[in-house]
Short mmCIF file of C-alpha atoms and ligand atoms in Angstrom, two decimals:
data_model
loop_
_atom_site.label_atom_id
_atom_site.label_comp_id
_atom_site.label_asym_id
_atom_site.label_seq_id
_atom_site.Cartn_x
_atom_site.Cartn_y
_atom_site.Cartn_z
CA MET A 1 0.00 0.00 0.00
CA ASN A 2 1.33 3.39 -1.00
CA ILE A 3 1.08 5.94 1.83
CA MET A 4 0.80 9.63 0.98
CA TYR A 5 1.05 12.42 3.51
CA THR A 6 -1.44 15.22 3.95
CA SER A 7 -1.45 18.34 6.16
CA THR A 8 -3.41 18.84 9.38
CA ARG A 9 -4.37 22.29 8.05
CA ASP A 10 -5.03 21.44 4.40
CA LYS A 11 -6.53 18.10 3.45
CA ASN A 12 -6.00 18.77 -0.25
CA LYS A 13 -2.27 18.63 0.21
CA LYS A 14 -0.68 15.36 -0.86
CA VAL A 15 3.02 14.63 -0.75
CA THR A 16 5.15 11.50 -0.59
CA ALA A 17 6.94 10.47 2.59
CA SER A 18 10.27 11.70 1.26
CA GLN A 19 8.77 15.08 0.34
CA ALA A 20 7.19 15.38 3.79
CA ILE A 21 10.58 14.70 5.38
CA LEU A 22 12.29 17.26 3.13
CA GLN A 23 9.69 19.96 3.80
CA GLY A 24 9.39 19.41 7.56
CA LEU A 25 6.37 21.67 7.94
CA SER A 26 3.67 22.12 5.32
CA ASP A 27 3.63 25.58 3.65
CA GLU A 28 0.41 26.74 5.34
CA GLY A 29 1.83 25.82 8.75
CA GLY A 30 0.21 22.41 9.17
CA LEU A 31 1.92 19.19 10.19
CA PHE A 32 2.23 16.25 7.82
CA ILE A 33 0.35 13.08 8.73
CA PRO A 34 -0.15 9.81 6.87
CA GLU A 35 -3.33 10.14 4.81
CA THR A 36 -4.23 6.57 5.71
CA LEU A 37 -2.54 4.30 8.20
CA PRO A 38 -0.77 1.26 6.83
CA GLU A 39 -2.66 -1.99 7.26
CA LEU A 40 -0.23 -4.52 8.53
CA THR A 41 -0.40 -7.73 10.47
CA LEU A 42 2.02 -7.58 13.33
CA ASP A 43 3.18 -11.14 13.89
CA PHE A 44 4.66 -10.89 17.36
CA LYS A 45 5.85 -14.50 17.33
CA GLU A 46 8.16 -13.46 14.55
CA LEU A 47 8.82 -9.91 15.78
CA ALA A 48 9.97 -11.37 19.11
CA THR A 49 12.91 -13.00 17.31
CA MET A 50 13.93 -9.89 15.37
CA THR A 51 16.75 -7.44 16.02
CA TYR A 52 15.94 -3.77 16.52
CA GLN A 53 17.06 -3.05 12.97
CA GLU A 54 14.79 -5.74 11.56
CA VAL A 55 11.80 -4.42 13.49
CA ALA A 56 12.70 -0.95 12.26
CA TYR A 57 12.63 -2.13 8.66
CA THR A 58 9.29 -3.92 9.19
CA ILE A 59 7.69 -0.69 10.41
CA LEU A 60 9.45 1.97 8.32
CA LYS A 61 8.69 0.23 5.04
CA GLU A 62 4.97 0.51 5.80
CA PHE A 63 5.11 4.26 6.47
CA LEU A 64 7.86 5.49 4.15
CA THR A 65 6.59 3.74 1.07
CA ASP A 66 8.46 5.73 -1.55
CA PHE A 67 11.81 4.63 -0.12
CA SER A 68 13.28 1.47 -1.65
CA GLU A 69 14.27 -1.49 0.51
CA GLU A 70 17.94 -0.71 -0.15
CA GLU A 71 17.50 2.93 0.84
CA LEU A 72 15.68 2.09 4.06
CA ARG A 73 18.16 -0.58 5.07
CA HIS A 74 21.00 1.86 4.42
CA CYS A 75 19.36 4.47 6.67
CA ILE A 76 18.52 1.98 9.42
CA TYR A 77 21.88 0.23 9.56
CA SER A 78 23.82 3.51 9.38
CA ALA A 79 21.81 4.97 12.27
CA TYR A 80 21.47 2.06 14.66
CA ASP A 81 25.04 0.79 14.81
CA ASP A 82 27.74 0.82 17.47
CA LYS A 83 27.03 4.48 18.17
CA PHE A 84 24.60 2.88 20.60
CA ALA A 85 26.06 1.40 23.75
CA THR A 86 23.98 -1.76 23.47
CA LYS A 87 23.25 -4.11 20.58
CA LYS A 88 19.61 -4.10 21.58
CA ILE A 89 19.50 -0.33 20.88
CA ALA A 90 16.36 0.07 23.03
CA PRO A 91 16.54 -2.63 25.73
CA LEU A 92 13.64 -3.41 28.01
CA ALA A 93 14.74 -3.66 31.64
CA LYS A 94 12.71 -5.37 34.33
CA GLN A 95 13.58 -3.87 37.70
CA GLY A 96 11.64 -5.12 40.67
CA ASP A 97 8.09 -5.31 39.37
CA ARG A 98 8.53 -2.47 36.90
CA TYR A 99 9.41 -2.45 33.21
CA PHE A 100 11.58 0.29 31.73
CA LEU A 101 12.06 0.86 28.01
CA GLU A 102 15.54 2.37 27.93
CA LEU A 103 15.80 4.87 25.10
CA PHE A 104 19.01 6.53 26.32
CA HIS A 105 21.82 4.37 25.00
CA GLY A 106 22.66 6.67 22.07
CA GLN A 107 25.44 9.22 21.81
CA THR A 108 23.81 12.00 23.81
CA LEU A 109 22.18 9.80 26.48
CA ALA A 110 18.62 10.91 25.78
CA PHE A 111 15.76 9.52 23.69
CA LYS A 112 16.24 12.23 21.03
CA ASP A 113 19.03 9.99 19.68
CA MET A 114 16.47 7.36 18.65
CA ALA A 115 15.11 9.63 15.91
CA LEU A 116 17.95 12.07 15.34
CA SER A 117 20.45 9.36 14.51
CA ILE A 118 18.34 8.23 11.54
CA LEU A 119 16.92 11.60 10.43
CA PRO A 120 20.12 12.74 8.62
CA TYR A 121 20.09 9.59 6.50
CA LEU A 122 16.37 9.83 5.76
CA LEU A 123 16.82 13.48 4.85
CA THR A 124 19.81 13.04 2.52
CA THR A 125 18.17 10.00 0.92
CA ALA A 126 14.95 11.99 0.45
CA ALA A 127 16.94 14.82 -1.16
CA ALA A 128 18.58 12.44 -3.63
CA LYS A 129 15.23 10.80 -4.46
CA ASN A 130 13.69 14.16 -5.27
CA GLN A 131 16.66 15.28 -7.39
CA MET A 132 17.35 17.95 -4.82
CA ASP A 133 21.08 18.44 -5.28
CA LYS A 134 21.48 21.32 -2.85
CA GLU A 135 23.47 21.17 0.32
CA ILE A 136 21.09 20.91 3.28
CA VAL A 137 21.66 23.46 6.05
CA ILE A 138 19.96 22.51 9.31
CA LEU A 139 19.12 25.48 11.51
CA THR A 140 18.15 24.60 15.07
CA ALA A 141 17.32 26.49 18.21
CA THR A 142 17.77 24.36 21.29
CA SER A 143 17.16 24.49 25.01
CA GLY A 144 19.69 21.71 25.48
CA ASP A 145 18.99 18.17 24.29
CA THR A 146 17.81 18.55 20.70
CA GLY A 147 20.77 20.65 19.52
CA LYS A 148 23.35 18.17 20.73
CA ALA A 149 21.48 15.12 19.46
CA ALA A 150 20.93 16.77 16.07
CA MET A 151 24.63 17.67 15.76
CA ALA A 152 25.68 14.17 16.77
CA GLY A 153 23.38 12.84 14.06
CA PHE A 154 24.46 15.21 11.32
CA ALA A 155 28.19 15.42 12.14
CA ASP A 156 30.18 14.66 8.99
CA VAL A 157 27.11 13.50 7.05
CA PRO A 158 27.99 14.44 3.44
CA GLY A 159 25.79 17.10 1.87
CA THR A 160 24.76 18.68 5.17
CA LYS A 161 25.75 21.45 7.55
CA ILE A 162 24.18 22.12 10.92
CA ILE A 163 24.06 25.38 12.87
CA VAL A 164 22.75 25.32 16.44
CA PHE A 165 21.77 28.35 18.51
CA TYR A 166 21.30 28.11 22.26
CA PRO A 167 20.62 30.63 25.05
CA LYS A 168 23.93 31.29 26.84
CA ASN A 169 22.31 31.22 30.27
CA GLY A 170 19.53 28.74 29.51
CA VAL A 171 21.23 25.33 29.35
CA SER A 172 22.94 23.22 32.00
CA SER A 173 26.75 23.28 32.19
CA PHE A 174 26.87 19.64 31.11
CA GLN A 175 24.61 20.33 28.14
CA GLU A 176 26.74 23.32 27.16
CA LYS A 177 29.94 21.32 27.36
CA GLN A 178 28.32 18.54 25.30
CA MET A 179 27.60 21.05 22.55
CA LEU A 180 30.85 23.01 22.66
CA THR A 181 32.93 19.86 22.28
CA GLN A 182 30.93 18.60 19.30
CA LYS A 183 33.10 17.13 16.54
CA GLY A 184 32.44 17.34 12.81
CA ASP A 185 33.64 19.87 10.26
CA ASN A 186 30.05 20.63 9.30
CA THR A 187 28.83 21.52 12.82
CA TYR A 188 28.51 25.05 14.21
CA VAL A 189 27.37 26.05 17.70
CA VAL A 190 26.56 29.59 18.65
CA SER A 191 25.29 30.99 21.95
CA ILE A 192 23.07 34.07 22.08
CA ASP A 193 22.43 36.56 24.85
CA GLY A 194 18.64 36.06 24.55
CA ASN A 195 16.46 33.21 25.78
CA PHE A 196 15.24 30.08 24.00
CA ASP A 197 12.14 31.80 22.62
CA ASP A 198 14.36 34.50 21.02
CA ALA A 199 16.48 31.82 19.37
CA GLN A 200 13.43 29.89 18.19
CA ARG A 201 11.67 32.95 16.82
CA THR A 202 14.74 34.20 14.91
CA VAL A 203 15.35 30.77 13.38
CA LYS A 204 11.72 30.75 12.22
CA GLU A 205 12.20 34.21 10.72
CA MET A 206 15.19 32.98 8.75
CA PHE A 207 13.19 30.02 7.43
CA ASN A 208 10.60 32.49 6.13
CA HIS A 209 13.07 35.11 4.85
CA LEU A 210 12.56 35.04 1.08
CA SER A 211 15.62 36.96 -0.10
CA LEU A 212 17.87 35.04 2.28
CA LYS A 213 16.46 31.78 0.96
CA ASN A 214 17.03 32.95 -2.63
CA ARG A 215 20.62 33.92 -2.00
CA LEU A 216 21.13 30.58 -0.26
CA ALA A 217 19.61 28.73 -3.22
CA SER A 218 21.80 30.57 -5.74
CA GLN A 219 24.80 29.22 -3.87
CA GLY A 220 23.47 25.67 -3.90
CA MET A 221 22.08 25.47 -0.38
CA VAL A 222 18.67 25.05 1.26
CA PHE A 223 17.49 25.35 4.87
CA SER A 224 15.90 22.43 6.63
CA SER A 225 14.83 21.63 10.17
CA ALA A 226 15.48 18.80 12.59
CA ASN A 227 12.48 19.80 14.70
CA SER A 228 10.39 17.09 16.34
CA ILE A 229 7.42 17.77 14.08
CA ASN A 230 9.31 16.25 11.13
CA VAL A 231 7.79 12.97 9.90
CA GLY A 232 11.38 11.71 9.73
CA ARG A 233 11.53 11.93 13.51
CA LEU A 234 8.01 10.74 14.26
CA VAL A 235 7.96 7.49 12.28
CA PRO A 236 11.23 6.04 13.64
CA GLN A 237 9.82 6.52 17.15
CA ILE A 238 6.97 4.08 16.43
CA VAL A 239 9.56 1.31 16.07
CA TYR A 240 10.56 1.06 19.73
CA TYR A 241 6.99 0.61 20.90
CA VAL A 242 6.64 -2.40 18.63
CA TYR A 243 10.07 -3.61 19.74
CA ALA A 244 9.17 -3.18 23.44
CA TYR A 245 6.08 -5.31 23.04
CA ALA A 246 8.08 -7.92 21.13
CA GLN A 247 10.71 -7.96 23.90
CA LEU A 248 8.03 -8.58 26.53
CA VAL A 249 6.76 -11.48 24.44
CA ALA A 250 10.29 -12.84 23.95
CA ALA A 251 10.93 -12.69 27.71
CA LYS A 252 7.59 -14.48 28.32
CA GLU A 253 6.45 -11.57 30.47
CA ILE A 254 3.23 -11.34 28.45
CA ALA A 255 1.23 -13.57 26.15
CA ILE A 256 0.79 -12.46 22.54
CA GLY A 257 -2.30 -10.25 22.39
CA GLU A 258 -2.20 -9.29 26.07
CA GLU A 259 -2.74 -5.56 26.40
CA ILE A 260 -0.21 -3.30 28.10
CA ASN A 261 0.07 0.41 28.94
CA PHE A 262 2.89 2.84 28.31
CA SER A 263 3.72 5.77 30.56
CA VAL A 264 5.56 8.47 28.61
CA PRO A 265 7.40 11.54 29.96
CA THR A 266 5.97 14.20 27.70
CA GLY A 267 6.92 17.67 26.49
CA ASN A 268 6.38 18.37 22.82
CA PHE A 269 4.08 15.31 22.51
CA GLY A 270 6.27 13.60 19.89
CA ASN A 271 7.21 10.48 21.80
CA ILE A 272 3.72 9.65 23.06
CA LEU A 273 2.20 10.40 19.65
CA ALA A 274 4.42 7.66 18.23
CA ALA A 275 2.95 5.35 20.87
CA TYR A 276 -0.51 6.35 19.69
CA TYR A 277 0.42 5.37 16.13
CA ALA A 278 1.79 2.07 17.44
CA LYS A 279 -1.60 1.40 19.04
CA GLU A 280 -3.42 2.39 15.86
CA ILE A 281 -1.40 -0.04 13.72
CA GLY A 282 -2.18 -2.91 16.04
CA VAL A 283 0.21 -3.13 18.99
CA PRO A 284 -2.01 -4.34 21.87
CA ILE A 285 -1.89 -1.16 23.93
CA SER A 286 -4.65 -0.25 26.36
CA ARG A 287 -3.85 3.18 27.83
CA LEU A 288 -1.25 5.81 27.03
CA ILE A 289 -0.27 7.63 30.19
CA CYS A 290 0.77 11.20 29.40
CA ALA A 291 3.17 12.23 32.15
CA SER A 292 3.99 15.91 32.64
CA ASN A 293 6.08 17.80 35.15
CA LYS A 294 4.96 20.95 36.96
CA ASN A 295 4.36 22.53 33.52
CA ASN A 296 1.16 20.51 33.44
CA VAL A 297 -0.71 22.06 30.53
CA LEU A 298 -1.26 18.60 29.01
CA THR A 299 -2.59 17.09 32.24
CA ASP A 300 -5.30 19.72 32.25
CA PHE A 301 -5.92 19.24 28.54
CA PHE A 302 -6.59 15.52 28.90
CA LYS A 303 -8.69 15.96 32.02
CA LYS A 304 -10.81 18.89 30.80
CA GLY A 305 -10.51 19.00 27.01
CA PHE A 306 -9.34 22.58 27.39
CA TYR A 307 -5.84 23.71 26.36
CA ASP A 308 -4.58 26.77 28.19
CA LYS A 309 -1.01 27.94 27.77
CA ASN A 310 -1.65 31.15 29.74
CA ARG A 311 0.07 30.09 32.92
CA PRO A 312 3.42 30.55 34.62
CA PHE A 313 6.40 28.76 33.11
CA PHE A 314 8.45 26.72 35.60
CA VAL A 315 12.07 25.70 35.27
CA THR A 316 12.15 22.21 36.78
CA ASN A 317 14.52 19.33 37.43
CA SER A 318 13.14 17.63 34.28
CA PRO A 319 14.04 20.52 31.93
CA SER A 320 13.47 18.73 28.63
CA MET A 321 9.77 18.72 29.46
CA ASP A 322 9.58 22.40 30.41
CA ILE A 323 7.24 23.49 27.64
CA LEU A 324 3.87 25.17 27.31
CA ILE A 325 3.10 24.65 23.63
CA SER A 326 3.25 21.00 22.60
CA SER A 327 3.48 21.26 18.83
CA ASN A 328 2.86 17.61 18.03
CA LEU A 329 -0.48 17.75 19.83
CA GLU A 330 -1.89 19.30 16.65
CA ARG A 331 -1.74 15.87 15.03
CA LEU A 332 -3.87 14.31 17.78
CA VAL A 333 -6.26 17.26 17.60
CA TYR A 334 -6.68 16.60 13.88
CA TYR A 335 -7.71 13.00 14.61
CA LEU A 336 -10.04 14.15 17.39
CA THR A 337 -11.84 16.43 14.95
CA GLY A 338 -12.56 13.39 12.77
CA ASP A 339 -9.84 14.39 10.25
CA SER A 340 -11.15 17.90 9.68
CA SER A 341 -8.42 20.33 8.62
CA GLN A 342 -10.99 23.14 8.87
CA ASP A 343 -11.75 22.44 12.54
CA THR A 344 -8.05 21.97 13.26
CA VAL A 345 -7.25 25.38 11.77
CA LYS A 346 -9.97 26.92 13.94
CA LEU A 347 -8.55 25.45 17.14
CA MET A 348 -4.96 26.30 16.24
CA THR A 349 -5.97 29.88 15.43
CA ASP A 350 -7.57 30.09 18.88
CA LEU A 351 -4.30 28.87 20.34
CA GLU A 352 -2.31 31.49 18.46
CA GLU A 353 -4.67 34.34 19.22
CA LYS A 354 -5.90 33.57 22.73
CA GLY A 355 -3.47 30.94 23.97
CA THR A 356 -6.40 28.58 24.57
CA TYR A 357 -8.77 26.25 22.77
CA GLU A 358 -11.59 23.99 23.85
CA LEU A 359 -12.57 20.64 22.36
CA SER A 360 -16.19 19.86 21.55
CA ALA A 361 -18.02 17.31 23.72
CA ASP A 362 -17.66 14.84 20.89
CA MET A 363 -13.92 15.29 20.72
CA LYS A 364 -13.55 14.99 24.49
CA GLN A 365 -15.10 11.51 24.30
CA LYS A 366 -12.24 10.39 22.12
CA LEU A 367 -9.59 11.19 24.70
CA ALA A 368 -10.27 7.88 26.46
CA ASP A 369 -7.11 6.26 25.06
CA PHE A 370 -5.13 8.60 27.30
CA TYR A 371 -4.68 9.06 31.00
CA SER A 372 -2.81 12.09 32.27
CA ASP A 373 -1.02 13.08 35.43
CA TYR A 374 1.86 15.27 36.51
CA ALA A 375 4.61 15.30 39.11
CA GLU A 376 5.86 18.13 41.27
CA GLU A 377 9.62 18.27 41.79
CA GLU A 378 9.43 16.64 45.25
CA GLU A 379 7.38 13.84 43.72
CA VAL A 380 10.08 13.39 41.08
CA SER A 381 12.70 13.03 43.80
CA ALA A 382 10.47 10.65 45.75
CA ALA A 383 9.97 8.45 42.66
CA ILE A 384 13.72 8.28 41.97
CA LYS A 385 14.27 7.28 45.60
CA GLN A 386 11.44 4.74 45.66
CA VAL A 387 12.70 2.94 42.56
CA TYR A 388 16.27 2.97 43.86
CA GLU A 389 15.32 1.58 47.25
CA ALA A 390 13.05 -1.06 45.77
CA SER A 391 15.46 -2.37 43.14
CA GLY A 392 18.81 -0.54 43.20
CA TYR A 393 17.99 0.83 39.76
CA VAL A 394 18.70 4.50 39.14
CA ILE A 395 16.38 6.55 36.93
CA ASP A 396 16.61 10.13 35.68
CA PRO A 397 14.09 12.87 36.63
CA HIS A 398 12.15 12.65 33.32
CA THR A 399 11.66 8.92 33.74
CA ALA A 400 10.65 9.54 37.35
CA VAL A 401 7.79 11.73 36.15
CA ALA A 402 6.47 8.73 34.20
CA VAL A 403 6.84 6.44 37.21
CA LYS A 404 4.78 8.78 39.36
CA ALA A 405 2.06 9.09 36.71
CA ALA A 406 1.93 5.31 36.24
CA ASP A 407 1.55 4.75 39.96
CA THR A 408 -1.26 7.28 40.20
CA TYR A 409 -2.95 5.63 37.24
CA HIS A 410 -2.90 2.16 38.75
CA GLU A 411 -4.17 3.47 42.08
CA ALA A 412 -6.93 5.52 40.49
CA THR A 413 -8.20 2.90 38.06
CA ALA A 414 -7.36 -0.46 39.65
CA ASP A 415 -6.10 -1.46 36.20
CA THR A 416 -3.91 -4.55 36.58
CA LEU A 417 -2.42 -4.59 33.09
CA LYS A 418 1.36 -4.25 32.87
CA THR A 419 2.71 -0.77 32.32
CA VAL A 420 6.00 -0.02 30.59
CA ILE A 421 7.74 3.15 31.75
CA VAL A 422 9.39 4.93 28.84
CA SER A 423 12.83 5.91 30.08
CA THR A 424 13.97 8.97 28.16
CA ALA A 425 17.33 9.93 29.65
CA SER A 426 20.30 8.41 31.41
CA PRO A 427 20.56 9.40 35.07
CA PHE A 428 24.15 10.43 34.26
CA LYS A 429 22.78 13.34 32.30
CA PHE A 430 21.21 14.81 35.45
CA PRO A 431 23.57 13.69 38.22
CA GLU A 432 22.72 16.46 40.63
CA ALA A 433 18.96 15.87 40.71
CA VAL A 434 19.50 12.13 40.96
CA VAL A 435 22.11 12.17 43.74
CA HIS A 436 20.00 14.73 45.58
CA ALA A 437 17.13 12.23 45.52
CA ILE A 438 18.94 9.04 46.51
CA ALA A 439 21.92 10.13 48.64
CA PRO A 440 22.01 13.86 49.39
CA ASP A 441 25.13 13.36 51.52
CA LYS A 442 26.98 12.47 48.30
CA LEU A 443 26.29 15.83 46.67
CA THR A 444 29.31 17.90 45.64
CA ASN A 445 29.91 20.94 43.45
CA VAL A 446 32.62 19.18 41.48
CA GLU A 447 30.78 17.70 38.51
CA ASP A 448 33.24 14.84 37.88
CA ASP A 449 33.11 13.77 41.52
CA LEU A 450 29.35 13.88 41.46
CA VAL A 451 29.32 11.57 38.46
CA ASP A 452 31.77 9.22 40.20
CA ASN A 453 29.49 9.14 43.25
CA LEU A 454 26.52 8.37 41.06
CA ALA A 455 28.34 5.49 39.38
CA GLU A 456 29.09 4.05 42.80
CA LEU A 457 25.50 4.39 43.96
CA ALA A 458 24.22 2.85 40.74
CA HIS A 459 26.84 0.08 40.75
CA SER A 460 27.37 0.83 37.10
CA ASP A 461 30.05 2.13 34.75
CA ILE A 462 30.06 5.77 33.72
CA PRO A 463 28.64 5.95 30.18
CA GLU A 464 31.24 6.53 27.46
CA PRO A 465 29.82 9.90 26.30
CA VAL A 466 30.22 11.31 29.83
CA LEU A 467 33.84 10.17 30.03
CA ASP A 468 34.53 11.51 26.53
CA ILE A 469 33.41 14.95 27.56
CA ARG A 470 35.85 15.06 30.45
CA GLN A 471 38.72 14.91 27.97
CA ALA A 472 37.18 16.56 24.93
CA PRO A 473 38.59 19.90 23.77
CA VAL A 474 36.22 22.81 23.30
CA ARG A 475 35.78 23.30 19.56
CA HIS A 476 33.19 26.06 19.43
CA GLN A 477 33.12 29.40 21.17
CA THR A 478 31.02 31.86 19.22
CA SER A 479 28.86 34.08 21.42
CA ILE A 480 26.65 36.72 19.82
CA LYS A 481 23.69 38.98 20.41
CA THR A 482 20.30 37.70 19.26
CA LYS A 483 20.06 40.35 16.55
CA GLU A 484 23.31 39.08 14.99
CA MET A 485 21.93 35.60 14.31
CA GLN A 486 21.18 36.06 10.63
CA GLN A 487 24.51 37.76 9.95
CA THR A 488 26.24 34.89 11.75
CA VAL A 489 24.49 32.35 9.52
CA GLU A 490 25.51 34.31 6.42
CA ASN A 491 29.12 34.42 7.62
CA ILE A 492 29.25 30.72 8.43
CA LEU A 493 27.78 29.81 5.06
CA ASN A 494 29.78 32.46 3.26
CA ILE A 495 26.74 33.82 1.42
CA ARG A 496 26.65 37.27 -0.10
C1 PLP B 1 12.53 15.75 24.62
C2 PLP B 1 12.46 14.97 25.87
C3 PLP B 1 11.23 14.58 26.43
C4 PLP B 1 9.90 15.00 25.85
O1 PLP B 1 9.62 14.32 24.65
P1 PLP B 1 8.50 14.88 23.65
O2 PLP B 1 8.56 14.03 22.45
O3 PLP B 1 8.92 16.31 23.36
O4 PLP B 1 7.20 14.82 24.34
C5 PLP B 1 11.24 13.81 27.60
N1 PLP B 1 12.39 13.46 28.19
C6 PLP B 1 13.59 13.80 27.69
C7 PLP B 1 14.83 13.39 28.40
C8 PLP B 1 13.68 14.56 26.50
O5 PLP B 1 14.89 14.90 26.03
#
């Protein structure tokens, strides 16, 4: 079956998968979604014997139907190789009576690696397929995780350059060091004196700057985005939900067909949306637990059917989920409207103009696939501690948010199905919050010592990427004012 992609804001739009990946966002501002979902029979007896790469091929070929088998296998095997610390790529860990789907074994120790390690290959393959011979310039604004994971993915990928902007005072020292030591002759990192919103807004302005784009094109280049709304990030995330279920079957933890739940630490709604697609294509999933931190705009949305971003913004100990506008939610909203791009536009216009929108009674009914809850910072610490004391297993603050939400869910509903916690970051990425939770007497201001203490508490080795950073030389040191961003891009790219 050939799958075309349409836009949440214009149903008449029809592009191939490779075009959707190249374009990122549809021209009128909508998000690309598969026009129909692939009809496939998931044979979990067979899937349970497959490697991650084989499962990836089984799923990607159904969604990215204009890619050839050779192209897809090239993308998959280039992405999911020994850059990952484990052959399983996304192992499922049983700790005590809990299941954790570990998505943090890639180069930057967070789940962004799952999609951003394959996106560069999908993107360059898509360019070649569409006879687009221009060099692809990725512009990204980051609040920490995405920029590093995108650079790690695109570093030294032929035909690409990547420029990352981050707020000088808005990322953790570890995240900053991760970025400033990034290798690759095609990577550029620049800090600005503004905040993340300034960076994001100016990047968007450059994307829409006609004369800049023309000058870029005349020198054989084109802008593209590694943002989480790209179909090339969304589809690869479906894979690990299928793989997780297959792993549970392989380990005889569940019988084939037995329903399970997933609890997903959520920010931009990309990860959990992939879980929703997994359910739609036939993975036996009962509930999707949408776990938020103190920035609990989604918890309210799922409970009341009312989205309201007009609220204070909190900086928390799970910073990758500190977000008030979840862009991928637009895709779910489109499905809730019964595939109406007109109704979706109406709601998204409300969001832009008033910062709020309300679902109809009909749409609210359809939220039953989801359960939502959030965790305050103390609850995050308590969850890290509880898991550690129960099993000796150390989780990061984002994962802890999902643990708390899963526990609330089981208490509130008396549901006895098994729930898999989606584990989105290594605890070594957030050593301070983690040590604070499990052994506050082991806190120290010296980052390397803190990491050593954590390794001891966790009875585990320090992950390679953390050790690498201790030695790695700083390779980037450009600091500018926000208003110099465009000029900086022109200088880097040498465009006149
Ligand atoms: C990005 C991120 C999230 C949120 O994922 P979304 O797809 O944006 O919902 C959760 N945890 C970590 C560690 C992340 O980096």
